[in-house]
Coordinates of N, CA, C and O in Angstrom, one line a residue:
X1 N 201.1 78.8 203.8 CA 201.8 79.9 203.3 C 203.4 79.6 203.2 O 203.9 79.0 203.9
X2 N 203.8 80.2 202.0 CA 205.2 80.0 201.8 C 206.1 81.1 202.4 O 205.7 82.4 202.5
X3 N 207.2 80.7 202.7 CA 208.3 81.8 203.2 C 209.3 81.8 202.2 O 209.5 80.8 201.5
X4 N 209.8 83.1 201.8 CA 210.7 83.2 200.8 C 211.3 84.6 200.5 O 210.9 85.5 201.3
X5 N 211.8 84.8 199.5 CA 212.4 86.1 199.1 C 213.0 86.1 197.8 O 213.1 85.1 197.0
X6 N 213.8 87.2 197.4 CA 214.4 87.2 196.1 C 215.6 88.1 196.3 O 215.7 89.0 197.3
X7 N 216.3 88.2 195.1 CA 217.4 88.8 194.9 C 217.6 89.2 193.5 O 217.4 88.3 192.8
X8 N 217.9 90.6 193.2 CA 218.1 91.0 191.9 C 219.5 90.9 191.6 O 220.3 91.4 192.2
X9 N 219.8 90.4 190.3 CA 221.1 90.1 189.9 C 221.5 91.4 189.1 O 220.7 92.3 188.7
X10 N 222.9 91.7 188.9 CA 223.4 92.8 188.1 C 222.8 93.0 186.7 O 222.8 94.0 186.1
X11 N 222.4 91.8 186.2 CA 222.0 91.8 184.6 C 220.6 92.2 184.7 O 219.8 92.1 183.7
X12 N 220.0 92.1 185.7 CA 218.4 92.6 185.9 C 217.5 91.4 186.1 O 216.4 91.6 186.5
X13 N 218.0 90.2 186.0 CA 217.2 89.0 186.3 C 217.1 88.9 187.9 O 217.8 89.5 188.7
X14 N 216.3 88.0 188.3 CA 216.0 87.7 189.7 C 216.3 86.2 190.1 O 216.0 85.3 189.1
X15 N 216.5 85.9 191.2 CA 216.5 84.8 191.8 C 215.6 84.7 192.9 O 215.8 85.4 194.0
X16 N 214.6 83.7 192.9 CA 213.5 83.6 193.9 C 213.8 82.4 194.6 O 213.8 81.3 194.0
X17 N 213.6 82.4 195.8 CA 213.7 81.3 196.8 C 212.5 81.3 197.8 O 211.9 82.2 198.3
X18 N 211.8 80.0 197.6 CA 210.5 79.8 198.5 C 210.7 78.3 199.1 O 211.0 77.5 198.6
X19 N 210.2 78.4 200.5 CA 210.1 77.3 201.2 C 208.6 76.9 201.2 O 207.6 77.5 201.7
X20 N 208.3 75.7 200.6 CA 206.9 75.3 200.3 C 206.8 73.9 200.9 O 207.7 73.1 200.9
X21 N 205.4 73.5 201.1 CA 205.1 72.2 201.5 C 205.6 71.2 200.5 O 205.4 71.6 199.3
X22 N 206.1 70.1 200.7 CA 206.3 69.2 199.7 C 205.1 68.5 198.9 O 204.3 68.2 199.6
X23 N 205.3 68.6 197.6 CA 204.1 68.0 196.9 C 204.1 66.4 197.0 O 203.0 65.9 196.5
X24 N 205.1 65.8 197.4 CA 205.0 64.3 197.4 C 204.3 63.9 198.6 O 204.0 64.7 199.6
X25 N 204.0 62.6 198.6 CA 203.2 62.0 199.7 C 204.1 62.0 201.0 O 203.3 61.9 202.0
X26 N 205.2 62.1 201.0 CA 206.1 62.0 202.2 C 205.9 63.2 203.0 O 206.2 63.1 204.3
X27 N 205.6 64.2 202.4 CA 205.3 65.6 203.3 C 206.5 66.2 203.6 O 207.6 66.1 202.9
X28 N 206.7 67.1 204.6 CA 207.8 67.9 204.9 C 207.8 69.1 204.2 O 206.7 69.7 203.7
X29 N 209.0 69.6 203.9 CA 209.1 71.2 203.1 C 210.2 71.0 202.1 O 211.2 70.2 202.3
X30 N 210.0 71.6 201.0 CA 211.2 71.7 200.1 C 211.6 73.3 200.0 O 210.7 74.2 200.1
X31 N 212.6 73.6 199.6 CA 213.2 75.0 199.2 C 213.3 74.9 197.7 O 214.2 74.3 197.2
X32 N 212.6 75.8 197.1 CA 212.7 75.8 195.7 C 213.5 77.2 195.3 O 213.2 78.3 196.1
X33 N 214.4 77.1 194.3 CA 215.2 78.2 194.0 C 214.9 78.3 192.4 O 215.2 77.4 191.7
X34 N 214.6 79.5 192.0 CA 214.1 79.7 190.7 C 214.8 81.0 190.2 O 214.9 82.0 190.8
X35 N 215.4 80.8 188.8 CA 216.1 82.0 188.1 C 215.3 82.4 186.9 O 214.8 81.5 186.3
X36 N 214.8 83.6 186.9 CA 213.8 84.0 185.8 C 214.2 85.6 185.5 O 215.0 86.4 186.2
X37 N 213.6 86.0 184.4 CA 213.8 87.4 184.1 C 213.2 88.4 185.1 O 213.8 89.5 185.3
X38 N 212.1 87.9 185.8 CA 211.6 88.9 186.9 C 210.8 88.0 187.9 O 210.5 86.8 187.6
X39 N 210.3 88.6 189.0 CA 209.7 87.7 190.0 C 208.2 87.1 189.4 O 208.0 85.9 189.7
X40 N 207.6 87.9 188.7 CA 206.2 87.2 188.3 C 206.4 86.1 187.4 O 205.9 85.0 187.5
X41 N 207.6 86.1 186.6 CA 207.9 84.8 185.7 C 208.3 83.8 186.5 O 208.2 82.7 186.1
X42 N 209.2 84.1 187.5 CA 209.7 82.9 188.5 C 208.5 82.3 188.9 O 208.4 81.2 189.2
X43 N 207.5 83.0 189.6 CA 206.3 82.4 190.2 C 205.4 81.6 189.2 O 204.8 80.6 189.4
X44 N 205.4 82.1 187.9 CA 204.7 81.5 186.9 C 205.3 80.1 186.4 O 204.6 79.2 186.2
X45 N 206.4 80.1 186.5 CA 207.2 78.9 186.3 C 206.9 77.6 187.1 O 206.7 76.6 186.8
X46 N 206.8 78.2 188.6 CA 206.4 77.1 189.5 C 204.9 76.8 189.4 O 204.5 75.7 189.6
X47 N 204.0 77.9 189.1 CA 202.6 77.5 189.0 C 202.4 76.5 187.7 O 201.5 75.7 187.7
X48 N 203.2 76.8 186.8 CA 203.0 75.9 185.5 C 203.4 74.3 185.8 O 203.1 73.4 185.2
X49 N 204.0 74.2 187.0 CA 204.5 72.9 187.4 C 203.4 72.1 188.3 O 203.5 71.1 188.6
X50 N 202.3 72.8 188.6 CA 201.3 72.5 189.3 C 201.3 73.0 190.8 O 200.4 72.7 191.4
X51 N 202.1 74.0 191.1 CA 202.1 74.5 192.4 C 201.2 75.8 192.3 O 201.9 76.8 192.3
X52 N 200.1 75.7 192.4 CA 199.2 76.6 192.0 C 199.1 77.8 193.1 O 198.9 79.0 192.7
X53 N 199.1 77.4 194.2 CA 199.1 78.4 195.3 C 200.3 79.0 195.9 O 200.6 79.2 197.0
X54 N 201.2 79.6 195.0 CA 202.5 80.0 195.1 C 202.5 81.6 195.1 O 202.2 82.2 194.0
X55 N 202.8 82.3 196.2 CA 202.7 83.6 196.2 C 204.1 84.1 197.0 O 204.5 83.4 198.0
X56 N 204.6 85.2 196.6 CA 205.8 85.8 197.3 C 205.3 87.1 198.1 O 205.2 88.0 197.3
X57 N 205.4 87.0 199.2 CA 204.9 88.3 199.8 C 206.1 88.7 200.8 O 206.4 88.0 201.8
X58 N 206.6 89.7 200.5 CA 207.9 90.2 201.3 C 209.1 89.6 200.9 O 209.3 88.9 199.9
X59 N 210.2 89.8 201.7 CA 211.5 89.2 201.3 C 212.1 88.9 202.6 O 213.2 89.2 203.0
X60 N 211.3 87.9 203.5 CA 211.8 87.5 204.5 C 213.0 86.4 204.7 O 214.0 86.5 205.5
X61 N 213.0 85.7 203.5 CA 214.0 84.5 203.4 C 214.8 84.6 202.0 O 214.3 83.7 201.2
X62 N 215.5 85.8 201.7 CA 216.1 85.7 200.5 C 217.0 84.6 200.2 O 217.5 83.9 201.1
X63 N 217.3 84.3 198.8 CA 218.2 83.1 198.7 C 219.7 83.4 199.3 O 220.1 84.7 199.0
X64 N 220.2 82.5 199.6 CA 221.7 82.6 199.9 C 222.7 82.9 198.9 O 222.4 82.4 197.9
X65 N 223.8 83.2 198.7 CA 224.8 83.3 197.9 C 224.9 81.9 197.2 O 225.1 81.7 196.1
X66 N 225.1 80.9 198.2 CA 225.3 79.4 197.8 C 224.0 79.1 197.0 O 224.2 78.3 195.8
X67 N 222.9 79.4 197.2 CA 221.6 79.1 196.5 C 221.7 79.8 195.2 O 221.3 79.3 194.1
X68 N 222.0 80.9 195.0 CA 222.1 81.9 193.8 C 223.3 81.2 193.0 O 222.9 80.9 191.6
X69 N 224.4 80.8 193.4 CA 225.3 80.1 192.5 C 224.9 78.8 192.1 O 225.1 78.4 190.9
X70 N 224.3 77.9 192.9 CA 223.6 76.7 192.3 C 222.6 76.8 191.3 O 222.6 76.0 190.3
X71 N 221.7 77.7 191.5 CA 220.7 77.9 190.4 C 221.3 78.5 189.1 O 220.8 78.2 188.0
X72 N 222.2 79.2 189.1 CA 222.7 79.9 187.9 C 223.7 79.0 187.1 O 223.7 78.9 186.0
X73 N 224.2 77.9 187.9 CA 225.1 76.9 187.2 C 224.1 75.7 186.7 O 224.6 74.8 186.3
X74 N 222.7 75.7 187.0 CA 221.8 74.6 186.4 C 221.2 75.0 185.4 O 220.7 76.2 185.1
X75 N 221.3 74.1 184.3 CA 220.6 74.5 183.0 C 219.2 74.9 182.9 O 218.8 75.6 182.1
X76 N 218.4 74.3 183.8 CA 217.1 74.5 184.0 C 216.6 75.8 184.6 O 215.6 76.3 184.5
X77 N 217.5 76.2 185.5 CA 217.2 77.4 186.5 C 216.2 77.2 187.5 O 215.6 78.2 187.8
X78 N 215.9 75.9 187.9 CA 215.0 75.7 188.7 C 215.4 74.4 189.5 O 215.5 73.3 189.1
X79 N 215.8 74.5 190.8 CA 216.2 73.5 191.6 C 215.5 73.4 192.9 O 215.0 74.4 193.3
X80 N 215.8 72.5 193.9 CA 215.1 72.2 195.0 C 215.8 71.2 196.0 O 216.6 70.4 195.4
X81 N 215.7 71.3 197.3 CA 216.2 70.3 198.1 C 215.4 70.3 199.5 O 214.6 71.6 199.7
X82 N 215.3 69.4 200.3 CA 214.5 69.4 201.5 C 214.8 70.5 202.3 O 216.0 71.0 202.4
X83 N 213.9 71.0 203.1 CA 214.2 72.2 204.2 C 213.9 71.7 205.5 O 212.9 70.7 205.6
X84 N 214.3 71.9 206.6 CA 215.8 72.6 206.5 C 216.8 72.1 205.8 O 217.0 70.9 205.7
X85 N 217.8 72.9 205.4 CA 218.8 72.5 204.5 C 219.7 71.5 205.2 O 220.1 71.8 206.5
X86 N 220.0 70.4 204.6 CA 221.0 69.3 205.0 C 222.2 69.6 204.2 O 222.2 69.7 203.0
X87 N 223.3 69.9 205.0 CA 224.6 70.1 204.1 C 225.0 68.9 203.4 O 225.8 69.2 202.5
X88 N 224.6 67.7 203.7 CA 225.0 66.4 202.9 C 224.0 66.4 201.7 O 224.5 65.7 200.7
X89 N 222.9 67.0 201.8 CA 221.9 66.8 200.5 C 222.5 67.9 199.3 O 222.7 69.0 199.6
X90 N 222.6 67.3 198.1 CA 222.8 68.2 197.1 C 221.5 68.7 196.3 O 220.4 68.3 196.7
X91 N 221.6 69.6 195.6 CA 220.3 70.2 194.8 C 219.9 69.2 193.8 O 220.7 68.7 193.3
X92 N 218.6 69.2 193.8 CA 218.0 68.4 192.6 C 217.3 69.2 191.6 O 216.7 70.2 191.8
X93 N 217.4 68.5 190.5 CA 216.3 69.2 189.4 C 215.1 69.1 189.6 O 214.6 68.1 190.4
X94 N 214.2 69.8 189.0 CA 212.8 69.9 189.4 C 212.3 68.5 188.9 O 211.1 67.8 189.5
X95 N 212.7 67.8 187.9 CA 212.3 66.5 187.5 C 212.3 65.3 188.5 O 211.5 64.5 188.6
X96 N 213.2 65.6 189.5 CA 213.5 64.5 190.6 C 212.2 64.7 191.5 O 211.8 63.7 192.2
X97 N 211.6 65.9 191.7 CA 210.5 65.9 192.7 C 209.3 65.5 192.1 O 208.4 65.0 192.7
X98 N 209.0 65.5 190.7 CA 208.0 65.3 190.2 C 207.5 63.9 190.0 O 206.6 63.5 189.6
X99 N 208.7 63.0 190.1 CA 208.6 61.5 189.9 C 207.7 61.0 191.0 O 207.6 61.2 192.1

């Protein structure tokens, strides 16, 4: 089960943050941040990448202001890094996780 949350931006779009088990063989967890028009579309973007069992129940771990800023400045609007957050690790585009 994933832990996560969302925040609504002034323009009506949302930023969704989820902590999920890593899809790579190494294991662990990743923190995914998605910018989309609404929550349903954000989860659909993740499901289209192969993360089929992604649900957002509640708002226990909403994105931090730093996470919101990072995803808004990324052209894809979908970034990740390992969880728990390491201050030394930068955000990665989704292409880097799928390799």
